[in-house]
Amino acid sequence: SSVTPIIPFNWKRVSLAKNYKLEISKNSRFTEIIKSLQTSQTFIRLDNLAAGTYYARVIAEPITNDFKQQKSESIYFSLEKKQ
């Protein structure tokens, strides 16, 4: 059976942020974003990713246009299919 793992992502709350967007990309420049999920929480649980290496970052969306978006440092992770 091919059960995909549930991957938890957690981050710290940013003051004056109304929403957060988790972006998953196949490359570190985020030119090939394969998932983009929005939440008002400081966590997301993600599944349905195939085996491979991915990059993730969180973008804090400000409550007004007077503030800029804040992007986190990116992380990378790999998923392997068990033999």
PDB file of C-alpha atoms in Angstrom:
ATOM      1  CA  SER A   1       0.000   0.000   0.000  1.00  0.00           C
ATOM      2  CA  SER A   2       1.172   3.532  -0.647  1.00  0.00           C
ATOM      3  CA  VAL A   3       0.270   5.621   2.361  1.00  0.00           C
ATOM      4  CA  THR A   4       1.710   9.125   2.173  1.00  0.00           C
ATOM      5  CA  PRO A   5       3.044  10.599   5.412  1.00  0.00           C
ATOM      6  CA  ILE A   6       1.430  13.577   7.092  1.00  0.00           C
ATOM      7  CA  ILE A   7       4.042  16.305   7.445  1.00  0.00           C
ATOM      8  CA  PRO A   8       3.485  18.944  10.139  1.00  0.00           C
ATOM      9  CA  PHE A   9       4.677  22.513   9.570  1.00  0.00           C
ATOM     10  CA  ASN A  10       4.729  24.942  12.509  1.00  0.00           C
ATOM     11  CA  TRP A  11       5.934  28.527  12.762  1.00  0.00           C
ATOM     12  CA  LYS A  12       5.882  31.478  15.148  1.00  0.00           C
ATOM     13  CA  ARG A  13       3.071  34.017  15.021  1.00  0.00           C
ATOM     14  CA  VAL A  14       3.965  37.324  13.376  1.00  0.00           C
ATOM     15  CA  SER A  15       2.388  40.416  14.884  1.00  0.00           C
ATOM     16  CA  LEU A  16       0.104  42.260  12.451  1.00  0.00           C
ATOM     17  CA  ALA A  17      -0.244  39.186  10.225  1.00  0.00           C
ATOM     18  CA  LYS A  18      -3.770  38.147   9.261  1.00  0.00           C
ATOM     19  CA  ASN A  19      -2.899  35.012   7.290  1.00  0.00           C
ATOM     20  CA  TYR A  20       0.016  32.773   6.506  1.00  0.00           C
ATOM     21  CA  LYS A  21       0.792  31.070   3.216  1.00  0.00           C
ATOM     22  CA  LEU A  22       2.841  27.881   3.141  1.00  0.00           C
ATOM     23  CA  GLU A  23       4.564  27.390  -0.208  1.00  0.00           C
ATOM     24  CA  ILE A  24       6.104  24.078  -1.274  1.00  0.00           C
ATOM     25  CA  SER A  25       8.447  24.136  -4.243  1.00  0.00           C
ATOM     26  CA  LYS A  26      10.591  21.708  -6.205  1.00  0.00           C
ATOM     27  CA  ASN A  27      13.475  24.215  -6.191  1.00  0.00           C
ATOM     28  CA  SER A  28      15.075  26.654  -3.752  1.00  0.00           C
ATOM     29  CA  ARG A  29      14.199  29.722  -5.841  1.00  0.00           C
ATOM     30  CA  PHE A  30      10.467  28.905  -5.585  1.00  0.00           C
ATOM     31  CA  THR A  31       9.978  29.223  -9.331  1.00  0.00           C
ATOM     32  CA  GLU A  32       8.218  25.829  -9.378  1.00  0.00           C
ATOM     33  CA  ILE A  33       5.650  26.036  -6.576  1.00  0.00           C
ATOM     34  CA  ILE A  34       3.603  22.845  -6.401  1.00  0.00           C
ATOM     35  CA  LYS A  35       1.481  23.669  -3.322  1.00  0.00           C
ATOM     36  CA  SER A  36       0.358  26.955  -1.834  1.00  0.00           C
ATOM     37  CA  LEU A  37      -1.863  26.728   1.238  1.00  0.00           C
ATOM     38  CA  GLN A  38      -3.308  29.600   3.263  1.00  0.00           C
ATOM     39  CA  THR A  39      -4.295  29.596   6.943  1.00  0.00           C
ATOM     40  CA  SER A  40      -4.823  31.982   9.836  1.00  0.00           C
ATOM     41  CA  GLN A  41      -3.188  29.426  12.172  1.00  0.00           C
ATOM     42  CA  THR A  42       0.521  28.895  12.862  1.00  0.00           C
ATOM     43  CA  PHE A  43       0.533  25.328  11.591  1.00  0.00           C
ATOM     44  CA  ILE A  44      -0.470  23.205   8.603  1.00  0.00           C
ATOM     45  CA  ARG A  45      -0.408  19.464   8.152  1.00  0.00           C
ATOM     46  CA  LEU A  46       0.354  18.373   4.632  1.00  0.00           C
ATOM     47  CA  ASP A  47       0.090  15.052   2.828  1.00  0.00           C
ATOM     48  CA  ASN A  48      -0.096  13.796  -0.748  1.00  0.00           C
ATOM     49  CA  LEU A  49       3.500  14.565  -1.687  1.00  0.00           C
ATOM     50  CA  ALA A  50       5.340  12.101  -3.886  1.00  0.00           C
ATOM     51  CA  ALA A  51       8.865  10.940  -3.113  1.00  0.00           C
ATOM     52  CA  GLY A  52      11.418  13.651  -3.780  1.00  0.00           C
ATOM     53  CA  THR A  53      13.124  16.726  -2.353  1.00  0.00           C
ATOM     54  CA  TYR A  54      11.075  19.825  -1.588  1.00  0.00           C
ATOM     55  CA  TYR A  55      11.576  23.344  -0.293  1.00  0.00           C
ATOM     56  CA  ALA A  56       9.153  25.116   2.005  1.00  0.00           C
ATOM     57  CA  ARG A  57       8.647  28.661   3.241  1.00  0.00           C
ATOM     58  CA  VAL A  58       5.959  30.638   5.029  1.00  0.00           C
ATOM     59  CA  ILE A  59       4.780  34.068   3.951  1.00  0.00           C
ATOM     60  CA  ALA A  60       3.042  36.241   6.555  1.00  0.00           C
ATOM     61  CA  GLU A  61       0.281  38.285   4.933  1.00  0.00           C
ATOM     62  CA  PRO A  62      -0.137  41.675   6.706  1.00  0.00           C
ATOM     63  CA  ILE A  63      -3.457  42.932   8.040  1.00  0.00           C
ATOM     64  CA  THR A  64      -3.217  46.068   5.873  1.00  0.00           C
ATOM     65  CA  ASN A  65      -1.357  47.087   2.723  1.00  0.00           C
ATOM     66  CA  ASP A  66       0.675  49.537   4.810  1.00  0.00           C
ATOM     67  CA  PHE A  67       2.939  46.622   5.784  1.00  0.00           C
ATOM     68  CA  LYS A  68       5.055  44.326   3.619  1.00  0.00           C
ATOM     69  CA  GLN A  69       4.734  40.566   3.419  1.00  0.00           C
ATOM     70  CA  GLN A  70       7.310  38.754   5.514  1.00  0.00           C
ATOM     71  CA  LYS A  71       8.908  35.624   4.066  1.00  0.00           C
ATOM     72  CA  SER A  72      10.575  33.014   6.234  1.00  0.00           C
ATOM     73  CA  GLU A  73      13.888  31.398   5.494  1.00  0.00           C
ATOM     74  CA  SER A  74      13.304  28.342   3.348  1.00  0.00           C
ATOM     75  CA  ILE A  75      13.864  24.788   4.528  1.00  0.00           C
ATOM     76  CA  TYR A  76      14.246  21.621   2.501  1.00  0.00           C
ATOM     77  CA  PHE A  77      13.148  18.085   3.147  1.00  0.00           C
ATOM     78  CA  SER A  78      13.082  14.783   1.319  1.00  0.00           C
ATOM     79  CA  LEU A  79      10.538  11.995   1.149  1.00  0.00           C
ATOM     80  CA  GLU A  80      11.580   8.480   0.200  1.00  0.00           C
ATOM     81  CA  LYS A  81       9.417   5.534  -0.671  1.00  0.00           C
ATOM     82  CA  LYS A  82       9.977   2.610   1.687  1.00  0.00           C
ATOM     83  CA  GLN A  83      11.183  -0.568   0.047  1.00  0.00           C
TER      84      GLN A  83
END
